[in-house]
JSON list of C-alpha atoms in Angstrom, two decimals:
[
{"chain": "A", "resi": 1, "resn": "VAL", "atom": "CA", "xyz": [4.47, -0.32, -31.13]},
{"chain": "A", "resi": 2, "resn": "GLN", "atom": "CA", "xyz": [0.99, -0.04, -29.68]},
{"chain": "A", "resi": 3, "resn": "LEU", "atom": "CA", "xyz": [0.02, 1.52, -26.39]},
{"chain": "A", "resi": 4, "resn": "GLN", "atom": "CA", "xyz": [-3.60, 1.12, -25.38]},
{"chain": "A", "resi": 5, "resn": "ALA", "atom": "CA", "xyz": [-4.80, 3.13, -22.41]},
{"chain": "A", "resi": 6, "resn": "SER", "atom": "CA", "xyz": [-8.03, 2.35, -20.62]},
{"chain": "A", "resi": 7, "resn": "GLY", "atom": "CA", "xyz": [-9.85, 2.99, -17.37]},
{"chain": "A", "resi": 8, "resn": "GLY", "atom": "CA", "xyz": [-10.98, 6.58, -17.76]},
{"chain": "A", "resi": 9, "resn": "GLY", "atom": "CA", "xyz": [-14.45, 7.74, -16.89]},
{"chain": "A", "resi": 10, "resn": "LEU", "atom": "CA", "xyz": [-16.66, 10.23, -15.14]},
{"chain": "A", "resi": 11, "resn": "VAL", "atom": "CA", "xyz": [-16.21, 10.39, -11.38]},
{"chain": "A", "resi": 12, "resn": "GLN", "atom": "CA", "xyz": [-16.87, 12.78, -8.55]},
{"chain": "A", "resi": 13, "resn": "ALA", "atom": "CA", "xyz": [-14.27, 14.74, -6.64]},
{"chain": "A", "resi": 14, "resn": "GLY", "atom": "CA", "xyz": [-12.63, 12.53, -4.04]},
{"chain": "A", "resi": 15, "resn": "ASP", "atom": "CA", "xyz": [-13.15, 9.33, -6.01]},
{"chain": "A", "resi": 16, "resn": "SER", "atom": "CA", "xyz": [-10.47, 7.02, -7.35]},
{"chain": "A", "resi": 17, "resn": "LEU", "atom": "CA", "xyz": [-9.68, 5.60, -10.76]},
{"chain": "A", "resi": 18, "resn": "ARG", "atom": "CA", "xyz": [-7.05, 3.22, -12.03]},
{"chain": "A", "resi": 19, "resn": "LEU", "atom": "CA", "xyz": [-5.76, 3.73, -15.54]},
{"chain": "A", "resi": 20, "resn": "SER", "atom": "CA", "xyz": [-4.12, 0.86, -17.38]},
{"chain": "A", "resi": 21, "resn": "CYS", "atom": "CA", "xyz": [-1.90, 0.85, -20.42]},
{"chain": "A", "resi": 22, "resn": "ALA", "atom": "CA", "xyz": [-1.20, -2.29, -22.40]},
{"chain": "A", "resi": 23, "resn": "ALA", "atom": "CA", "xyz": [1.96, -2.21, -24.48]},
{"chain": "A", "resi": 24, "resn": "SER", "atom": "CA", "xyz": [2.84, -4.40, -27.44]},
{"chain": "A", "resi": 25, "resn": "GLY", "atom": "CA", "xyz": [5.39, -4.44, -30.19]},
{"chain": "A", "resi": 26, "resn": "LEU", "atom": "CA", "xyz": [8.32, -3.50, -27.98]},
{"chain": "A", "resi": 27, "resn": "THR", "atom": "CA", "xyz": [10.61, -5.10, -25.43]},
{"chain": "A", "resi": 28, "resn": "PHE", "atom": "CA", "xyz": [8.70, -3.62, -22.57]},
{"chain": "A", "resi": 29, "resn": "ARG", "atom": "CA", "xyz": [11.30, -4.14, -19.86]},
{"chain": "A", "resi": 30, "resn": "ASN", "atom": "CA", "xyz": [13.74, -1.94, -21.79]},
{"chain": "A", "resi": 31, "resn": "TYR", "atom": "CA", "xyz": [11.46, 1.08, -21.79]},
{"chain": "A", "resi": 32, "resn": "ASN", "atom": "CA", "xyz": [10.64, 3.85, -19.41]},
{"chain": "A", "resi": 33, "resn": "MET", "atom": "CA", "xyz": [6.90, 4.39, -19.21]},
{"chain": "A", "resi": 34, "resn": "GLY", "atom": "CA", "xyz": [5.03, 7.58, -18.54]},
{"chain": "A", "resi": 35, "resn": "TRP", "atom": "CA", "xyz": [1.61, 9.09, -18.12]},
{"chain": "A", "resi": 36, "resn": "PHE", "atom": "CA", "xyz": [0.78, 12.51, -19.45]},
{"chain": "A", "resi": 37, "resn": "ARG", "atom": "CA", "xyz": [-2.43, 14.48, -19.57]},
{"chain": "A", "resi": 38, "resn": "GLN", "atom": "CA", "xyz": [-3.89, 17.22, -21.63]},
{"chain": "A", "resi": 39, "resn": "ALA", "atom": "CA", "xyz": [-6.81, 19.33, -20.49]},
{"chain": "A", "resi": 40, "resn": "PRO", "atom": "CA", "xyz": [-8.95, 21.24, -23.00]},
{"chain": "A", "resi": 41, "resn": "GLY", "atom": "CA", "xyz": [-7.09, 24.30, -24.22]},
{"chain": "A", "resi": 42, "resn": "LYS", "atom": "CA", "xyz": [-3.86, 23.35, -22.44]},
{"chain": "A", "resi": 43, "resn": "GLY", "atom": "CA", "xyz": [-0.61, 21.71, -23.35]},
{"chain": "A", "resi": 44, "resn": "ARG", "atom": "CA", "xyz": [0.45, 18.18, -22.60]},
{"chain": "A", "resi": 45, "resn": "GLU", "atom": "CA", "xyz": [1.57, 17.82, -19.00]},
{"chain": "A", "resi": 46, "resn": "PHE", "atom": "CA", "xyz": [3.77, 15.20, -17.37]},
{"chain": "A", "resi": 47, "resn": "VAL", "atom": "CA", "xyz": [1.90, 13.29, -14.67]},
{"chain": "A", "resi": 48, "resn": "ALA", "atom": "CA", "xyz": [4.12, 10.37, -13.67]},
{"chain": "A", "resi": 49, "resn": "GLY", "atom": "CA", "xyz": [6.87, 8.19, -15.04]},
{"chain": "A", "resi": 50, "resn": "ILE", "atom": "CA", "xyz": [8.50, 4.93, -14.10]},
{"chain": "A", "resi": 51, "resn": "SER", "atom": "CA", "xyz": [11.86, 3.88, -15.39]},
{"chain": "A", "resi": 52, "resn": "ARG", "atom": "CA", "xyz": [12.94, 0.50, -16.67]},
{"chain": "A", "resi": 53, "resn": "ASN", "atom": "CA", "xyz": [14.64, 0.16, -13.29]},
{"chain": "A", "resi": 54, "resn": "PHE", "atom": "CA", "xyz": [11.42, 0.91, -11.43]},
{"chain": "A", "resi": 55, "resn": "SER", "atom": "CA", "xyz": [12.39, 4.34, -10.15]},
{"chain": "A", "resi": 56, "resn": "ASP", "atom": "CA", "xyz": [9.52, 6.74, -10.43]},
{"chain": "A", "resi": 57, "resn": "LYS", "atom": "CA", "xyz": [8.69, 10.40, -10.42]},
{"chain": "A", "resi": 58, "resn": "ARG", "atom": "CA", "xyz": [5.47, 12.36, -10.27]},
{"chain": "A", "resi": 59, "resn": "ALA", "atom": "CA", "xyz": [4.36, 15.89, -10.92]},
{"chain": "A", "resi": 60, "resn": "ASP", "atom": "CA", "xyz": [4.01, 17.99, -7.80]},
{"chain": "A", "resi": 61, "resn": "SER", "atom": "CA", "xyz": [0.31, 18.40, -8.51]},
{"chain": "A", "resi": 62, "resn": "VAL", "atom": "CA", "xyz": [-0.33, 14.69, -8.07]},
{"chain": "A", "resi": 63, "resn": "LYS", "atom": "CA", "xyz": [2.15, 13.70, -5.37]},
{"chain": "A", "resi": 64, "resn": "GLY", "atom": "CA", "xyz": [0.42, 11.97, -2.51]},
{"chain": "A", "resi": 65, "resn": "ARG", "atom": "CA", "xyz": [-2.58, 11.14, -4.71]},
{"chain": "A", "resi": 66, "resn": "PHE", "atom": "CA", "xyz": [-1.33, 9.30, -7.81]},
{"chain": "A", "resi": 67, "resn": "THR", "atom": "CA", "xyz": [0.88, 6.23, -7.99]},
{"chain": "A", "resi": 68, "resn": "ILE", "atom": "CA", "xyz": [2.48, 4.74, -11.09]},
{"chain": "A", "resi": 69, "resn": "SER", "atom": "CA", "xyz": [3.43, 1.09, -11.32]},
{"chain": "A", "resi": 70, "resn": "ARG", "atom": "CA", "xyz": [4.40, -1.42, -13.97]},
{"chain": "A", "resi": 71, "resn": "ASP", "atom": "CA", "xyz": [4.17, -5.15, -14.50]},
{"chain": "A", "resi": 72, "resn": "ASP", "atom": "CA", "xyz": [6.85, -6.27, -16.91]},
{"chain": "A", "resi": 73, "resn": "ALA", "atom": "CA", "xyz": [5.46, -9.80, -17.05]},
{"chain": "A", "resi": 74, "resn": "LYS", "atom": "CA", "xyz": [2.22, -8.42, -18.47]},
{"chain": "A", "resi": 75, "resn": "ASN", "atom": "CA", "xyz": [3.60, -5.46, -20.42]},
{"chain": "A", "resi": 76, "resn": "MET", "atom": "CA", "xyz": [1.36, -3.17, -18.42]},
{"chain": "A", "resi": 77, "resn": "VAL", "atom": "CA", "xyz": [1.71, 0.18, -16.74]},
{"chain": "A", "resi": 78, "resn": "TYR", "atom": "CA", "xyz": [-0.84, 1.57, -14.32]},
{"chain": "A", "resi": 79, "resn": "LEU", "atom": "CA", "xyz": [-1.78, 4.88, -12.83]},
{"chain": "A", "resi": 80, "resn": "GLN", "atom": "CA", "xyz": [-3.68, 4.71, -9.58]},
{"chain": "A", "resi": 81, "resn": "MET", "atom": "CA", "xyz": [-5.43, 8.02, -9.01]},
{"chain": "A", "resi": 82, "resn": "ASN", "atom": "CA", "xyz": [-6.89, 8.74, -5.60]},
{"chain": "A", "resi": 83, "resn": "ASN", "atom": "CA", "xyz": [-8.67, 11.77, -4.22]},
{"chain": "A", "resi": 84, "resn": "LEU", "atom": "CA", "xyz": [-9.39, 13.07, -7.70]},
{"chain": "A", "resi": 85, "resn": "LYS", "atom": "CA", "xyz": [-10.00, 16.77, -8.16]},
{"chain": "A", "resi": 86, "resn": "PRO", "atom": "CA", "xyz": [-11.84, 18.66, -10.90]},
{"chain": "A", "resi": 87, "resn": "GLU", "atom": "CA", "xyz": [-8.49, 20.00, -12.08]},
{"chain": "A", "resi": 88, "resn": "ASP", "atom": "CA", "xyz": [-7.44, 16.43, -12.89]},
{"chain": "A", "resi": 89, "resn": "THR", "atom": "CA", "xyz": [-9.97, 16.43, -15.72]},
{"chain": "A", "resi": 90, "resn": "ALA", "atom": "CA", "xyz": [-8.06, 15.69, -18.91]},
{"chain": "A", "resi": 91, "resn": "ALA", "atom": "CA", "xyz": [-7.27, 13.13, -21.55]},
{"chain": "A", "resi": 92, "resn": "TYR", "atom": "CA", "xyz": [-4.60, 10.83, -20.15]},
{"chain": "A", "resi": 93, "resn": "TYR", "atom": "CA", "xyz": [-1.95, 9.32, -22.40]},
{"chain": "A", "resi": 94, "resn": "CYS", "atom": "CA", "xyz": [0.61, 6.64, -21.79]},
{"chain": "A", "resi": 95, "resn": "ALA", "atom": "CA", "xyz": [3.97, 6.77, -23.48]},
{"chain": "A", "resi": 96, "resn": "ALA", "atom": "CA", "xyz": [7.13, 4.69, -23.85]},
{"chain": "A", "resi": 97, "resn": "GLY", "atom": "CA", "xyz": [10.70, 5.87, -24.23]},
{"chain": "A", "resi": 98, "resn": "ASP", "atom": "CA", "xyz": [14.19, 4.41, -24.07]},
{"chain": "A", "resi": 99, "resn": "LEU", "atom": "CA", "xyz": [16.28, 7.44, -23.17]},
{"chain": "A", "resi": 100, "resn": "ARG", "atom": "CA", "xyz": [18.04, 7.99, -19.87]},
{"chain": "A", "resi": 101, "resn": "THR", "atom": "CA", "xyz": [15.47, 10.50, -18.67]},
{"chain": "A", "resi": 102, "resn": "PHE", "atom": "CA", "xyz": [11.72, 10.10, -18.43]},
{"chain": "A", "resi": 103, "resn": "GLY", "atom": "CA", "xyz": [10.14, 13.26, -17.08]},
{"chain": "A", "resi": 104, "resn": "ASN", "atom": "CA", "xyz": [9.47, 15.19, -20.26]},
{"chain": "A", "resi": 105, "resn": "PRO", "atom": "CA", "xyz": [7.44, 14.54, -23.41]},
{"chain": "A", "resi": 106, "resn": "ARG", "atom": "CA", "xyz": [10.61, 14.64, -25.51]},
{"chain": "A", "resi": 107, "resn": "ASP", "atom": "CA", "xyz": [11.87, 11.59, -23.57]},
{"chain": "A", "resi": 108, "resn": "TYR", "atom": "CA", "xyz": [9.21, 9.45, -25.18]},
{"chain": "A", "resi": 109, "resn": "ASP", "atom": "CA", "xyz": [9.05, 7.99, -28.67]},
{"chain": "A", "resi": 110, "resn": "HIS", "atom": "CA", "xyz": [5.77, 6.12, -28.60]},
{"chain": "A", "resi": 111, "resn": "TRP", "atom": "CA", "xyz": [2.37, 7.38, -27.58]},
{"chain": "A", "resi": 112, "resn": "GLY", "atom": "CA", "xyz": [-1.00, 5.79, -27.16]},
{"chain": "A", "resi": 113, "resn": "ARG", "atom": "CA", "xyz": [-4.42, 7.27, -27.61]},
{"chain": "A", "resi": 114, "resn": "GLY", "atom": "CA", "xyz": [-5.82, 9.04, -24.61]},
{"chain": "A", "resi": 115, "resn": "THR", "atom": "CA", "xyz": [-8.40, 7.91, -22.15]},
{"chain": "A", "resi": 116, "resn": "LEU", "atom": "CA", "xyz": [-10.65, 10.63, -20.83]},
{"chain": "A", "resi": 117, "resn": "VAL", "atom": "CA", "xyz": [-10.97, 11.35, -17.14]},
{"chain": "A", "resi": 118, "resn": "THR", "atom": "CA", "xyz": [-13.66, 13.75, -16.04]},
{"chain": "A", "resi": 119, "resn": "VAL", "atom": "CA", "xyz": [-13.96, 14.77, -12.41]},
{"chain": "A", "resi": 120, "resn": "SER", "atom": "CA", "xyz": [-17.07, 16.60, -11.34]},
{"chain": "A", "resi": 121, "resn": "SER", "atom": "CA", "xyz": [-17.18, 18.82, -8.28]}
]
């Protein structure tokens, strides 16, 4: 299983970014997909997840700003991030899991490498 995240970069507060994650080596439609982030010196934090049935959940800190979506035909999951804030600065990781739940790191078996998002004030 390979998960390749892309789309990170350096932006200013208030800007938008769209992260993409390309998945391979798995039956994508059978997996819940999630985005996590890890800021320097902090633990890994759940950002958003979308189930195999297209239900989604987001962390309170990003509600109203971030949207997760998936395209099963392309084996892709996306994270649209609007109105970015300096506290969103982190490495962002996509993950895949096939459990019933999808809001916690332990729900995920497969992880990609991070893509770095830096938001300047």
